[in-house]
């Protein structure tokens, strides 16, 4: 047996950047490792934050629990609202609408997931649209919301309502900062003007601020957003570009006045050269147009966005440029890139904050000593590559599985070649409605099935085991689920009433 070596532990971490990525990283590491490791964060108010990133997926509640965030306080402080899913309008074809809801569809029977029985019942004309069989997709368009009540019976769909949040990105970063500072994170204001490497190893030893101050650490987390100051400017980790599959490369973001009670869902409306988001908050509505500069000019995109707001614009549209893809290495030497510094996939399914969270938790699991054993970063990089690629495929699905042929943009995405991994998922579903989740990928059966059906993929058949259940039992399952879902949604309060009762922001 080999003798164990005593290795030198990491004692100091410098997080460079104070956006959502920086403050989430600093808070999580300080909460988990703070007794033994000193965490400091450098940010520049002059440079500021990207200031978008207002819709999430349910996993964020695990992060909130990790750092002991009280939900009501968090929603109140960030002008937050609740999200049961995303409504997709005009995606499969103009006039179509479906909701990708969180949670589950129906109830499984035997080995088969519910949608398999539904496929047979639907083909026989004896089932409604799939949206009728999931609590989230029925409740969302009706404007109903509640968090699972503590006294809900375990077998009630109310006990497992899956939800995420919408919030004001700037208020969220401020909220996280307060929380992280209370956990012991030391903040330094200042602009980094130089990154200093060891002449032999290339490891980063310190950063120099405009003031002349130097910040040294054993480990650096690059959260400098699209600037990627350490991971790319300094270490040149390289970038894997996915623009040929996801051609949107610009966005315009604009808040507008709130004209109605906030919907408990994000809306995504397909447009001629991309799509428009609508995110309801307590004090305003966030809007944006994500588009491809190959297919529409900035001024036409601005006109389209401003012409389709449902309230008065509260600012000029903020232009943002991006490139879809990721760093070839998200962890290189003693630098880990989290957030936009690491990569970006457009916000169609609100996945960027999830990727921040996934990066932080994987990194904490694979946390190194100061010898930075290469196997740790290789494992991290491979796992994050998988995570990014599976999300990438899910986003490409929305564009590629469409009948739209009304613009050059849609003709391009409908006919382009797609990754073989995505083609495999689509072929499997198109055959017998099957789906297999690969490893720990973010989106599971409910998501893929809802989006594949919503985008117009109709399986040719269903799993043979469905025929082993008597038709009357299968039909009784389908109609029972529909009744249970609608009777439970009837018990749910309106979203705005739930907010007013539990977490109304101070100045709405
Ligand atoms: P930033 O917010 O850009 O922060 C960078 C930080 O680095 C800042 O503090 C800056 O001051 C600092 N910095 C940079 N250079 C220096 C320097 N030289 N010296 C010192 N400090 C420096 N995500 C979602 O999950 N849901 C969404 O709905 C969503 N919508 C989006 C819409 C658009 C159009 C875009 C572009 C992104 C969206 N995102 C969304 C992604 C989300 O905005 C980001 O993942 C999140 O805000 C994290 O950003 P960040 O912290 O990496 O970068």
Coordinates of C-alpha atoms and ligand atoms in Angstrom, one line a residue:
X1 CA 0.0 0.0 0.0
X2 CA 1.3 3.5 -0.9
X3 CA 1.9 5.8 2.0
X4 CA -0.4 8.8 2.3
X5 CA 1.3 12.2 1.6
X6 CA 0.6 15.3 3.7
X7 CA -0.4 17.9 1.1
X8 CA -0.6 21.6 1.6
X9 CA -4.3 22.7 1.7
X10 CA -5.7 25.8 0.0
X11 CA -6.0 28.6 2.5
X12 CA -7.0 31.6 0.3
X13 CA -9.4 32.0 -2.6
X14 CA -9.9 35.2 -4.6
X15 CA -13.2 35.5 -6.5
X16 CA -12.7 38.1 -9.3
X17 CA -16.1 39.6 -10.2
X18 CA -19.2 40.4 -8.3
X19 CA -22.1 39.5 -10.5
X20 CA -24.5 36.6 -9.8
X21 CA -21.6 34.2 -10.5
X22 CA -19.2 35.9 -8.2
X23 CA -21.5 36.3 -5.2
X24 CA -23.0 32.9 -5.5
X25 CA -19.5 31.3 -5.6
X26 CA -18.2 33.4 -2.7
X27 CA -21.3 32.7 -0.6
X28 CA -21.3 28.9 -1.2
X29 CA -17.6 28.4 -0.6
X30 CA -17.6 30.6 2.4
X31 CA -20.6 28.8 3.9
X32 CA -19.1 25.4 3.3
X33 CA -15.4 25.9 3.7
X34 CA -15.2 29.3 5.4
X35 CA -13.8 28.1 8.7
X36 CA -10.7 26.9 7.0
X37 CA -10.4 29.1 3.9
X38 CA -10.4 32.8 3.6
X39 CA -12.6 34.0 0.7
X40 CA -12.2 37.4 -0.8
X41 CA -14.0 39.0 -3.7
X42 CA -12.9 41.8 -6.0
X43 CA -15.4 43.8 -8.1
X44 CA -15.5 47.0 -10.0
X45 CA -18.6 49.2 -9.6
X46 CA -17.4 51.2 -12.6
X47 CA -17.5 48.1 -14.9
X48 CA -20.8 46.9 -13.3
X49 CA -22.8 43.8 -13.9
X50 CA -24.5 42.5 -17.0
X51 CA -27.8 43.1 -15.1
X52 CA -29.9 40.4 -16.8
X53 CA -30.6 36.9 -15.7
X54 CA -34.0 37.1 -14.1
X55 CA -35.6 33.6 -14.6
X56 CA -34.5 30.4 -13.0
X57 CA -35.1 26.6 -12.8
X58 CA -36.2 24.8 -9.6
X59 CA -32.7 23.7 -8.6
X60 CA -32.0 27.2 -7.3
X61 CA -33.9 26.3 -4.1
X62 CA -31.2 23.8 -3.3
X63 CA -28.6 26.5 -3.5
X64 CA -30.8 28.8 -1.3
X65 CA -31.0 26.0 1.3
X66 CA -27.2 25.5 1.2
X67 CA -26.5 29.1 2.1
X68 CA -29.6 29.3 4.4
X69 CA -31.6 31.8 2.4
X70 CA -35.1 32.4 3.7
X71 CA -37.5 32.1 0.7
X72 CA -40.0 34.8 1.7
X73 CA -37.2 37.3 2.5
X74 CA -35.4 36.5 -0.8
X75 CA -38.6 37.0 -2.9
X76 CA -39.4 40.2 -1.0
X77 CA -35.9 41.7 -1.4
X78 CA -35.6 40.9 -5.1
X79 CA -39.2 41.9 -6.2
X80 CA -39.5 38.2 -7.1
X81 CA -42.4 36.2 -8.4
X82 CA -42.9 32.4 -8.8
X83 CA -42.4 30.4 -12.0
X84 CA -44.2 27.1 -12.8
X85 CA -42.7 26.9 -16.3
X86 CA -42.3 28.7 -19.6
X87 CA -45.0 29.4 -22.1
X88 CA -43.7 29.0 -25.7
X89 CA -45.8 30.8 -28.3
X90 CA -45.4 30.5 -32.1
X91 CA -42.5 28.1 -31.9
X92 CA -43.7 24.9 -33.7
X93 CA -45.7 27.1 -36.0
X94 CA -47.3 30.5 -35.8
X95 CA -50.4 30.3 -33.6
X96 CA -49.1 27.3 -31.5
X97 CA -48.7 27.7 -27.7
X98 CA -47.6 25.2 -25.1
X99 CA -46.2 25.3 -21.6
X100 CA -43.0 23.6 -20.6
X101 CA -43.9 23.0 -17.0
X102 CA -41.7 21.9 -14.1
X103 CA -42.7 18.8 -12.1
X104 CA -44.2 15.6 -13.5
X105 CA -46.8 14.6 -16.1
X106 CA -49.6 12.4 -14.7
X107 CA -48.9 9.3 -12.7
X108 CA -46.8 6.3 -13.9
X109 CA -48.4 2.9 -14.0
X110 CA -46.2 -0.2 -13.7
X111 CA -42.9 0.4 -15.5
X112 CA -44.3 2.9 -17.9
X113 CA -44.4 6.6 -17.6
X114 CA -47.8 8.3 -17.9
X115 CA -47.2 9.8 -21.3
X116 CA -46.9 6.3 -22.9
X117 CA -50.6 5.6 -21.9
X118 CA -51.5 9.1 -23.0
X119 CA -50.0 8.5 -26.5
X120 CA -52.3 5.5 -27.1
X121 CA -55.4 7.2 -25.6
X122 CA -54.7 10.4 -27.6
X123 CA -54.3 8.4 -30.9
X124 CA -57.7 6.9 -30.2
X125 CA -59.2 10.3 -29.7
X126 CA -59.8 9.6 -26.0
X127 CA -57.4 12.0 -24.3
X128 CA -57.0 15.8 -24.3
X129 CA -53.8 17.7 -25.0
X130 CA -50.9 16.6 -22.7
X131 CA -51.1 20.0 -20.9
X132 CA -54.2 18.8 -19.1
X133 CA -52.3 16.1 -17.1
X134 CA -49.7 18.1 -15.3
X135 CA -50.5 20.5 -12.4
X136 CA -48.0 23.1 -13.5
X137 CA -49.3 23.3 -17.1
X138 CA -52.9 23.6 -15.9
X139 CA -52.2 26.1 -13.1
X140 CA -49.8 28.4 -15.0
X141 CA -52.2 29.8 -17.7
X142 CA -54.9 30.2 -15.1
X143 CA -52.6 32.4 -13.0
X144 CA -52.7 30.0 -10.0
X145 CA -49.7 29.4 -7.7
X146 CA -48.9 28.1 -4.3
X147 CA -45.8 26.5 -2.7
X148 CA -46.5 23.0 -1.4
X149 CA -48.5 23.4 1.8
X150 CA -46.9 21.7 4.8
X151 CA -50.2 19.8 5.6
X152 CA -50.7 18.4 2.0
X153 CA -51.2 14.6 2.0
X154 CA -48.1 12.9 0.6
X155 CA -50.0 11.5 -2.5
X156 CA -51.5 14.9 -3.4
X157 CA -50.1 16.7 -6.4
X158 CA -50.0 19.8 -4.2
X159 CA -47.3 18.2 -2.1
X160 CA -44.9 18.2 -4.9
X161 CA -45.5 21.5 -6.8
X162 CA -42.2 22.2 -8.6
X163 CA -41.4 25.9 -9.1
X164 CA -38.6 28.4 -9.6
X165 CA -38.4 32.2 -9.4
X166 CA -38.2 35.3 -11.4
X167 CA -36.3 38.2 -9.8
X168 CA -34.6 41.5 -10.5
X169 CA -31.0 40.5 -11.4
X170 CA -29.4 43.6 -9.8
X171 CA -31.4 43.2 -6.6
X172 CA -30.4 39.6 -6.5
X173 CA -26.7 40.4 -6.7
X174 CA -27.2 42.9 -3.9
X175 CA -29.1 40.4 -1.8
X176 CA -26.4 37.8 -2.3
X177 CA -23.6 40.3 -1.5
X178 CA -25.3 41.1 1.9
X179 CA -25.6 37.4 2.6
X180 CA -22.1 36.5 1.5
X181 CA -20.5 39.3 3.5
X182 CA -22.4 38.1 6.6
X183 CA -20.8 34.7 5.9
X184 CA -17.4 36.3 6.1
X185 CA -16.5 37.1 2.5
X186 CA -14.2 40.1 2.3
X187 CA -15.0 42.5 -0.6
X188 CA -12.5 44.8 -2.3
X189 CA -13.7 47.5 -4.7
X190 CA -11.4 48.0 -7.7
X191 CA -10.6 47.3 -11.3
X192 CA -8.1 44.5 -12.0
X193 CA -5.5 45.8 -14.5
X194 CA -3.0 42.9 -14.5
X195 CA -3.0 39.2 -13.8
X196 CA 0.4 38.0 -12.6
X197 CA 1.5 34.4 -13.3
X198 CA 4.3 32.3 -12.0
X199 CA 7.1 32.4 -14.6
X200 CA 7.6 28.7 -14.6
X201 CA 4.2 27.1 -13.9
X202 CA 1.9 29.7 -15.4
X203 CA -0.2 29.5 -12.3
X204 CA -1.9 32.8 -11.3
X205 CA -0.2 34.2 -8.2
X206 CA -2.0 37.6 -7.9
X207 CA -4.0 40.3 -9.5
X208 CA -3.1 44.0 -9.5
X209 CA -5.8 46.6 -9.1
X210 CA -5.9 50.1 -10.6
X211 CA -5.1 51.4 -7.1
X212 CA -1.8 49.5 -7.2
X213 CA -2.9 47.0 -4.6
X214 CA -2.2 43.3 -5.2
X215 CA -4.5 40.5 -4.2
X216 CA -2.8 37.1 -3.9
X217 CA -4.5 33.7 -3.4
X218 CA -3.9 30.0 -3.8
X219 CA -6.9 29.7 -6.1
X220 CA -8.8 32.2 -8.3
X221 CA -12.4 32.0 -9.5
X222 CA -12.9 33.9 -12.7
X223 CA -16.3 35.5 -12.5
X224 CA -15.5 38.5 -14.7
X225 CA -18.4 37.8 -17.1
X226 CA -17.9 37.9 -20.8
X227 CA -14.5 39.6 -20.2
X228 CA -13.0 36.3 -19.0
X229 CA -10.0 38.1 -17.7
X230 CA -8.2 35.2 -16.1
X231 CA -9.4 32.0 -17.9
X232 CA -9.1 33.5 -21.5
X233 CA -7.1 36.7 -21.5
X234 CA -4.4 35.2 -19.3
X235 CA -4.6 31.4 -19.6
X236 CA -6.1 31.3 -23.1
X237 CA -8.2 28.2 -22.3
X238 CA -9.8 28.4 -25.8
X239 CA -13.5 28.7 -26.8
X240 CA -15.8 26.1 -28.4
X241 CA -18.2 28.0 -30.6
X242 CA -21.7 26.7 -31.1
X243 CA -23.0 29.6 -33.1
X244 CA -23.6 27.4 -36.1
X245 CA -26.3 25.6 -34.1
X246 CA -27.5 28.5 -32.1
X247 CA -27.1 31.5 -34.3
X248 CA -28.6 34.1 -31.9
X249 CA -25.7 36.4 -30.9
X250 CA -27.3 39.6 -29.6
X251 CA -30.0 40.6 -27.2
X252 CA -31.9 43.8 -26.3
X253 CA -33.2 44.0 -22.8
X254 CA -35.8 46.5 -21.6
X255 CA -38.1 46.7 -18.6
X256 CA -41.6 48.0 -19.0
X257 CA -44.5 49.0 -16.7
X258 CA -46.5 46.2 -15.2
X259 CA -50.0 46.2 -16.7
X260 CA -51.5 43.1 -15.0
X261 CA -51.0 40.7 -12.1
X262 CA -47.7 38.8 -12.6
X263 CA -48.1 35.5 -14.5
X264 CA -46.6 32.5 -12.7
X265 CA -44.6 31.7 -15.8
X266 CA -42.0 33.1 -18.2
X267 CA -43.2 33.8 -21.7
X268 CA -41.1 33.1 -24.8
X269 CA -42.5 34.2 -28.1
X270 CA -40.7 33.2 -31.3
X271 CA -40.0 36.1 -33.7
X272 CA -38.7 36.3 -37.2
X273 CA -35.0 36.2 -36.2
X274 CA -35.1 34.8 -32.7
X275 CA -37.4 35.1 -29.7
X276 CA -38.7 37.6 -27.1
X277 CA -38.8 37.0 -23.4
X278 CA -41.3 38.4 -20.9
X279 CA -40.5 38.0 -17.2
X280 CA -43.1 39.4 -14.7
X281 CA -41.7 40.8 -11.5
X282 CA -43.6 42.5 -8.6
X283 CA -42.6 46.1 -9.6
X284 CA -42.1 45.8 -13.4
X285 CA -42.0 43.4 -16.3
X286 CA -38.6 42.4 -17.9
X287 CA -38.5 42.0 -21.6
X288 CA -35.9 41.2 -24.2
X289 CA -35.3 40.1 -27.8
X290 CA -32.7 37.5 -28.4
X291 CA -31.8 37.5 -32.1
X292 CA -29.3 36.7 -34.8
X293 CA -27.4 39.6 -36.3
X294 CA -27.1 37.5 -39.5
X295 CA -30.8 37.7 -40.0
X296 CA -32.1 41.1 -38.6
X297 CA -30.6 44.5 -38.1
X298 CA -30.3 46.0 -34.6
X299 CA -32.7 48.8 -35.5
X300 CA -35.4 46.4 -36.8
X301 CA -34.9 44.3 -33.7
X302 CA -35.3 47.4 -31.5
X303 CA -38.5 48.4 -33.4
X304 CA -39.9 44.8 -33.0
X305 CA -39.2 44.7 -29.3
X306 CA -40.5 48.2 -28.4
X307 CA -43.6 47.6 -30.6
X308 CA -44.6 44.5 -28.7
X309 CA -44.3 45.5 -25.1
X310 CA -47.4 45.3 -23.0
X311 CA -46.6 48.4 -20.9
X312 CA -44.7 51.6 -21.3
X313 CA -40.9 51.1 -21.6
X314 CA -39.1 52.3 -18.5
X315 CA -35.6 52.7 -20.1
X316 CA -33.9 52.5 -23.5
X317 CA -33.2 48.9 -24.6
X318 CA -29.8 47.7 -23.4
X319 CA -27.8 46.0 -26.2
X320 CA -25.9 42.9 -25.3
X321 CA -23.6 40.9 -27.6
X322 CA -22.7 37.3 -26.9
X323 CA -21.2 34.2 -28.5
X324 CA -22.8 30.8 -27.7
X325 CA -20.4 28.2 -26.5
X326 CA -18.0 27.4 -23.7
X327 CA -14.3 27.5 -22.7
X328 CA -12.5 24.3 -23.8
X329 CA -11.3 24.2 -20.2
X330 CA -13.4 25.7 -17.5
X331 CA -10.8 24.8 -14.9
X332 CA -7.2 25.4 -16.0
X333 CA -4.2 25.5 -13.6
X334 CA -5.4 27.3 -10.4
X335 CA -8.3 29.2 -12.2
X336 CA -11.9 28.0 -12.4
X337 CA -14.3 30.0 -14.6
X338 CA -17.8 30.3 -13.3
X339 CA -20.7 32.1 -15.0
X340 CA -20.4 34.0 -18.2
X341 CA -16.6 33.9 -18.0
X342 CA -16.9 30.1 -18.6
X343 CA -19.5 30.1 -21.3
X344 CA -23.0 31.0 -22.4
X345 CA -26.0 29.3 -23.8
X346 CA -28.9 31.7 -24.7
X347 CA -31.5 32.1 -21.9
X348 CA -34.4 30.2 -23.6
X349 CA -34.7 27.8 -20.8
X350 CA -33.2 30.0 -18.0
X351 CA -30.2 27.7 -17.5
X352 CA -27.2 30.1 -16.9
X353 CA -27.7 30.4 -13.2
X354 CA -28.2 26.7 -12.9
X355 CA -24.8 26.2 -14.7
X356 CA -23.2 28.6 -12.1
X357 CA -24.7 26.4 -9.3
X358 CA -23.6 23.2 -11.0
X359 CA -20.1 24.6 -11.5
X360 CA -19.8 25.6 -7.8
X361 CA -21.1 22.3 -6.4
X362 CA -19.0 20.1 -8.7
X363 CA -15.9 22.3 -7.9
X364 CA -16.5 22.0 -4.1
X365 CA -16.8 18.2 -4.5
X366 CA -13.6 18.0 -6.5
X367 CA -11.8 20.6 -4.4
X368 CA -8.0 20.4 -4.7
X369 CA -5.0 20.7 -2.5
X370 CA -2.4 23.2 -3.6
X371 CA -0.7 20.6 -5.9
X372 CA -3.8 20.8 -8.1
X373 CA -3.8 17.1 -9.1
X374 CA -4.6 17.2 -12.9
X375 CA -7.2 14.4 -12.5
X376 CA -9.4 16.7 -10.5
X377 CA -9.6 19.4 -13.2
X378 CA -9.9 16.8 -16.0
X379 CA -12.9 15.2 -14.2
X380 CA -14.5 18.6 -13.6
X381 CA -14.0 19.7 -17.2
X382 CA -15.4 16.5 -18.6
X383 CA -18.5 16.7 -16.3
X384 CA -19.2 20.3 -17.1
X385 CA -18.7 19.6 -20.8
X386 CA -21.5 17.0 -20.5
X387 CA -23.7 19.4 -18.6
X388 CA -23.3 22.2 -21.1
X389 CA -23.7 19.9 -24.1
X390 CA -27.0 18.3 -22.9
X391 CA -28.5 21.8 -22.3
X392 CA -27.2 22.9 -25.7
X393 CA -29.0 20.0 -27.4
X394 CA -32.3 20.8 -25.5
X395 CA -32.1 24.4 -26.7
X396 CA -31.4 23.5 -30.3
X397 CA -34.5 21.2 -30.2
X398 CA -36.7 24.2 -29.8
X399 CA -35.4 25.8 -33.0
X400 CA -34.9 22.7 -35.1
X401 CA -38.2 20.9 -34.5
X402 CA -40.4 23.4 -36.2
X403 CA -42.6 23.8 -39.2
X404 CA -41.8 27.5 -39.5
X405 CA -40.7 28.6 -42.9
X406 CA -41.7 32.3 -42.8
X407 CA -38.2 33.8 -42.6
X408 CA -34.6 33.0 -43.5
X409 CA -33.8 32.5 -39.9
X410 CA -36.4 29.7 -39.4
X411 CA -35.4 28.1 -42.7
X412 CA -31.8 28.0 -41.5
X413 CA -32.5 26.5 -38.1
X414 CA -35.1 24.0 -39.4
X415 CA -32.8 22.6 -42.1
X416 CA -29.3 22.9 -40.4
X417 CA -27.5 19.7 -39.3
X418 CA -27.7 19.1 -35.6
X419 CA -25.5 17.2 -33.1
X420 CA -25.9 13.4 -33.4
X421 CA -26.7 13.3 -29.7
X422 CA -29.8 15.4 -30.2
X423 CA -30.8 13.5 -33.4
X424 CA -30.6 10.3 -31.3
X425 CA -33.1 11.7 -28.7
X426 CA -35.5 12.9 -31.4
X427 CA -35.4 9.6 -33.3
X428 CA -36.0 7.6 -30.2
X429 CA -39.0 9.7 -29.3
X430 CA -40.4 9.8 -32.8
X431 CA -40.4 6.0 -32.9
X432 CA -42.2 4.8 -29.8
X433 CA -42.3 7.9 -27.6
X434 CA -39.3 6.8 -25.6
X435 CA -36.9 8.9 -23.6
X436 CA -33.8 8.0 -21.6
X437 CA -32.2 10.6 -19.4
X438 CA -28.4 10.5 -19.8
X439 CA -26.6 10.6 -16.5
X440 CA -27.4 13.6 -14.4
X441 CA -28.4 15.9 -17.3
X442 CA -30.5 18.9 -16.1
X443 CA -33.6 18.3 -18.1
X444 CA -35.5 15.0 -17.5
X445 CA -38.4 13.2 -19.0
X446 CA -41.1 15.8 -18.3
X447 CA -39.1 18.5 -20.0
X448 CA -38.0 16.6 -23.1
X449 CA -41.5 15.1 -23.6
X450 CA -43.3 18.4 -23.3
X451 CA -41.0 20.2 -25.6
X452 CA -40.8 17.5 -28.2
X453 CA -44.6 17.3 -28.3
X454 CA -45.0 21.0 -28.1
X455 CA -42.6 21.5 -31.1
X456 CA -44.7 19.0 -33.1
X457 CA -42.9 15.7 -32.9
X458 CA -45.5 13.0 -33.0
X459 CA -44.3 9.5 -32.0
X460 CA -45.3 6.8 -34.6
X461 CA -46.3 4.4 -31.8
X462 CA -45.9 3.7 -28.1
X463 CA -44.1 1.2 -25.9
X464 CA -45.4 -2.3 -26.4
X465 CA -46.1 -2.8 -22.7
X466 CA -48.9 -0.2 -22.9
X467 CA -50.9 -2.9 -24.7
X468 CA -50.5 -5.3 -21.8
X469 CA -52.8 -3.0 -19.7
X470 CA -56.5 -3.4 -20.4
X471 CA -57.8 -0.4 -22.4
X472 CA -60.5 0.4 -19.8
X473 CA -57.8 0.5 -17.1
X474 CA -55.6 2.7 -19.2
X475 CA -58.5 5.1 -20.1
X476 CA -59.5 5.2 -16.5
X477 CA -56.0 6.2 -15.4
X478 CA -55.9 9.0 -18.0
X479 CA -59.3 10.4 -17.0
X480 CA -58.5 10.0 -13.3
X481 CA -55.3 12.0 -13.6
X482 CA -57.1 14.8 -15.5
X483 CA -59.7 15.0 -12.7
X484 CA -57.2 15.0 -9.9
X485 CA -55.1 17.7 -11.6
X486 CA -58.1 20.0 -12.2
X487 CA -59.6 19.6 -8.8
X488 CA -56.3 20.4 -7.1
X489 CA -55.6 23.4 -9.3
X490 CA -59.1 24.6 -8.2
X491 CA -57.8 24.7 -4.6
X492 CA -54.8 26.8 -5.5
X493 CA -54.9 30.6 -4.8
X494 CA -54.1 33.2 -7.5
X495 CA -50.4 33.9 -7.8
X496 CA -50.7 37.6 -6.8
X497 CA -52.7 36.6 -3.7
X498 CA -50.1 34.1 -2.7
X499 CA -47.4 36.8 -3.1
X500 CA -49.4 39.4 -1.2
X501 CA -49.9 36.9 1.7
X502 CA -46.4 35.6 2.0
X503 CA -43.7 37.8 0.3
X504 CA -44.9 41.1 -1.0
X505 CA -41.9 43.5 -1.7
X506 CA -41.9 46.6 0.4
X507 CA -42.4 49.1 -2.5
X508 CA -44.5 47.4 -5.2
Ligands
LIG1 P1 -21.5 39.8 -14.8 O1 -22.8 40.1 -14.2 O2 -21.1 40.4 -16.1 O3 -20.4 40.1 -13.7 C1 -19.1 40.3 -14.0 C2 -18.4 40.9 -12.8 O4 -17.0 41.0 -13.0 C3 -18.9 42.3 -12.4 O5 -18.9 42.5 -11.0 C4 -17.8 43.2 -13.0 O6 -17.7 44.4 -12.3 C5 -16.6 42.3 -12.7 N1 -15.4 42.6 -13.5 C6 -15.2 42.4 -14.8 N2 -14.0 42.9 -15.2 C7 -13.4 43.3 -14.1 C8 -12.1 43.9 -13.8 N3 -11.2 44.1 -14.7 N4 -11.8 44.2 -12.5 C9 -12.7 44.0 -11.5 N5 -14.0 43.4 -11.7 C10 -14.3 43.1 -13.0 N6 -29.4 33.5 -16.7 C11 -30.5 32.8 -16.2 O7 -30.2 31.9 -15.4 N7 -31.8 33.2 -16.5 C12 -32.0 34.1 -17.4 O8 -33.2 34.4 -17.6 C13 -31.0 34.8 -18.0 N8 -31.2 35.7 -19.0 C14 -30.1 36.2 -19.7 C15 -30.4 37.1 -20.7 C16 -29.3 37.6 -21.5 C17 -29.5 38.5 -22.7 C18 -28.0 37.3 -21.1 C19 -26.8 37.8 -21.9 C20 -27.7 36.5 -20.0 C21 -28.8 35.9 -19.3 N9 -28.6 35.0 -18.3 C22 -29.7 34.4 -17.7 C23 -27.3 34.8 -17.8 C24 -27.0 35.6 -16.5 O9 -27.2 36.9 -16.8 C25 -25.6 35.4 -16.0 O10 -25.3 34.0 -16.0 C26 -25.5 35.9 -14.6 O11 -25.9 37.2 -14.5 C27 -24.0 35.8 -14.2 O12 -23.2 36.8 -14.8 P2 -21.8 36.9 -14.3 O13 -21.7 37.1 -12.8 O14 -21.0 35.7 -14.9 O15 -21.2 38.2 -15.1

